[in-house]
């Protein structure tokens, strides 16, 4: 009935490795019941090969750190991963970020060796900034001060090195170590160099503020659209026909770093139109939305949709039709069609909902986008359309496509009890812990068995929001629930939202309180 996940890097959901990679609560429970060697091997694999679909949004570090403590895993594997030969060639944050975050949590749990590994990696590792950020919120002044010379030695005393140092000081996520090093009385030369770096960073920021080159409120609509389209020309003029060229000096949006993908101008230009466009500019915007070049057309579509222009819906339908056939959940590759679907998601009002009810029966990307609009803003009468779109998307695209997110949310908002089997499938199979959390929230509203089923394992889930849902719903008839609630309440690493829900549950539930 359902399409399988096509992510070959994620093990099947019924295996211990697959459960740990997904960050499911059952992963921890199965690991503690499995042979220790098997559990340690699976945990090590997850730390070496980050399984997250989006490592910037999904959480795993506290989840793995807790299991690491439960298994008394030791730090040899993490040390080998951090200081192996790959650290010299693969310097991306995603290779070591998860392991460093786990070390940070282990430090919070009192693991002295984890603290020493973080200090050593900050001094010698490629992803030293991440390690330094972990230390900045966990280490004391006496441990941070000696790292100053090793970190500053990474920046040669050349104009280029000084510029890199100024950027590092300016962009530091946690400024505390840099302040300590600048104020270190035993190393006056270090303080002088850091003071100069701060001055450089402040001067560069002042220059960007005084000489912005992006759109201004005095620009015309055509000037904003031309500026947005210029980003596409920069993009297509990459070296050797490459896909991206850095923006020329002075062309970036004010306040944003130069060298970024020029396609970010699309959203910035749409915001600028809100400041410069008036009623007299509508004909020009309609013409751009119908016949303009790709980026300018996308900007005009977005602007018209956000203001509920009566012509926006017809323009959206025409832009999607030009793309040709599409699958229910796949985002069209054409700029205009993609922008049209994104514009539809921003629309509100009776006219948009009525048109969405017509489109939601279509078995293509426009149909799915229309159903998503109904899922977020429709009424009970729209429940059959949302359920049909959810079933169609899961069957055609599997449990991991991005188009499922609003449909899963809508199933919970509209209390679609008939969607429970689909939601349970998404919960079990998706590799995205964010989507699994949405499915858990929807199940809490649609599945009477949730409290005594998935809600219990959610108490061990990797996502804070999912643990909070579990704390509010898990049936306390299971003895594991009461013990887990108490442990979460006492864990200093647990997030405040979870602890608040746990304390409320322990205080109000007589069975839990006993």
mmCIF file of N, CA and C in Angstrom, residues 2 12 21 41 47 63 72 79 81 83 103 112 188 235 276 327 331 360 365-366 390 393 489 501:
data_model
loop_
_atom_site.group_PDB
_atom_site.id
_atom_site.type_symbol
_atom_site.label_atom_id
_atom_site.label_comp_id
_atom_site.label_asym_id
_atom_site.label_seq_id
_atom_site.Cartn_x
_atom_site.Cartn_y
_atom_site.Cartn_z
ATOM 1 N N UNK A 2 1.959 1.246 0.756
ATOM 2 C CA UNK A 2 2.753 2.444 0.914
ATOM 3 C C UNK A 2 4.079 2.311 0.188
ATOM 4 N N UNK A 12 16.324 0.042 7.853
ATOM 5 C CA UNK A 12 14.888 -0.179 8.038
ATOM 6 C C UNK A 12 14.443 0.161 9.453
ATOM 7 N N UNK A 21 18.887 5.792 14.268
ATOM 8 C CA UNK A 21 19.090 6.820 13.259
ATOM 9 C C UNK A 21 17.915 7.784 13.198
ATOM 10 N N UNK A 41 27.750 -0.600 18.826
ATOM 11 C CA UNK A 41 28.078 -0.487 17.401
ATOM 12 C C UNK A 41 27.076 0.414 16.686
ATOM 13 N N UNK A 47 26.974 8.286 15.402
ATOM 14 C CA UNK A 47 27.830 9.430 15.700
ATOM 15 C C UNK A 47 28.838 9.689 14.585
ATOM 16 N N UNK A 63 19.826 13.105 22.750
ATOM 17 C CA UNK A 63 19.319 11.735 22.643
ATOM 18 C C UNK A 63 20.474 10.732 22.686
ATOM 19 N N UNK A 72 27.256 3.419 29.250
ATOM 20 C CA UNK A 72 28.638 3.597 29.707
ATOM 21 C C UNK A 72 29.595 3.310 28.552
ATOM 22 N N UNK A 79 36.722 9.859 20.012
ATOM 23 C CA UNK A 79 38.063 10.423 19.854
ATOM 24 C C UNK A 79 38.672 10.009 18.516
ATOM 25 N N UNK A 81 37.082 9.232 15.819
ATOM 26 C CA UNK A 81 36.355 9.920 14.752
ATOM 27 C C UNK A 81 36.823 11.366 14.619
ATOM 28 N N UNK A 83 39.682 12.862 15.645
ATOM 29 C CA UNK A 83 41.092 13.122 15.362
ATOM 30 C C UNK A 83 41.671 12.190 14.304
ATOM 31 N N UNK A 103 29.563 15.460 22.976
ATOM 32 C CA UNK A 103 30.586 15.724 23.997
ATOM 33 C C UNK A 103 30.164 16.875 24.907
ATOM 34 N N UNK A 112 34.492 14.389 32.731
ATOM 35 C CA UNK A 112 35.703 15.194 32.607
ATOM 36 C C UNK A 112 36.492 14.901 31.343
ATOM 37 N N UNK A 188 49.524 40.273 26.701
ATOM 38 C CA UNK A 188 49.123 41.594 26.186
ATOM 39 C C UNK A 188 49.106 41.660 24.663
ATOM 40 N N UNK A 235 23.827 34.226 -11.322
ATOM 41 C CA UNK A 235 23.826 32.787 -11.066
ATOM 42 C C UNK A 235 24.237 32.007 -12.302
ATOM 43 N N UNK A 276 7.444 49.804 -1.974
ATOM 44 C CA UNK A 276 7.491 50.744 -3.100
ATOM 45 C C UNK A 276 6.286 50.655 -4.022
ATOM 46 N N UNK A 327 4.055 15.088 -10.201
ATOM 47 C CA UNK A 327 3.549 14.115 -9.236
ATOM 48 C C UNK A 327 2.901 14.857 -8.070
ATOM 49 N N UNK A 331 8.012 19.079 -5.998
ATOM 50 C CA UNK A 331 7.996 20.504 -6.275
ATOM 51 C C UNK A 331 8.460 20.724 -7.704
ATOM 52 N N UNK A 360 -7.965 20.836 -5.151
ATOM 53 C CA UNK A 360 -7.502 19.761 -4.258
ATOM 54 C C UNK A 360 -7.815 18.377 -4.806
ATOM 55 N N UNK A 365 0.991 18.406 -8.270
ATOM 56 C CA UNK A 365 1.548 19.266 -7.228
ATOM 57 C C UNK A 365 0.593 20.388 -6.845
ATOM 58 N N UNK A 366 -0.153 20.927 -7.807
ATOM 59 C CA UNK A 366 -1.116 21.970 -7.484
ATOM 60 C C UNK A 366 -2.224 21.420 -6.593
ATOM 61 N N UNK A 390 -3.613 13.356 1.682
ATOM 62 C CA UNK A 390 -2.645 12.691 2.558
ATOM 63 C C UNK A 390 -2.404 11.264 2.100
ATOM 64 N N UNK A 393 -0.471 11.255 -1.260
ATOM 65 C CA UNK A 393 0.928 11.660 -1.140
ATOM 66 C C UNK A 393 1.770 10.576 -0.488
ATOM 67 N N UNK A 489 12.089 15.241 34.840
ATOM 68 C CA UNK A 489 11.937 16.387 35.737
ATOM 69 C C UNK A 489 13.244 16.712 36.459
ATOM 70 N N UNK A 501 5.862 20.677 31.301
ATOM 71 C CA UNK A 501 4.788 19.715 31.059
ATOM 72 C C UNK A 501 4.875 18.543 32.032
#
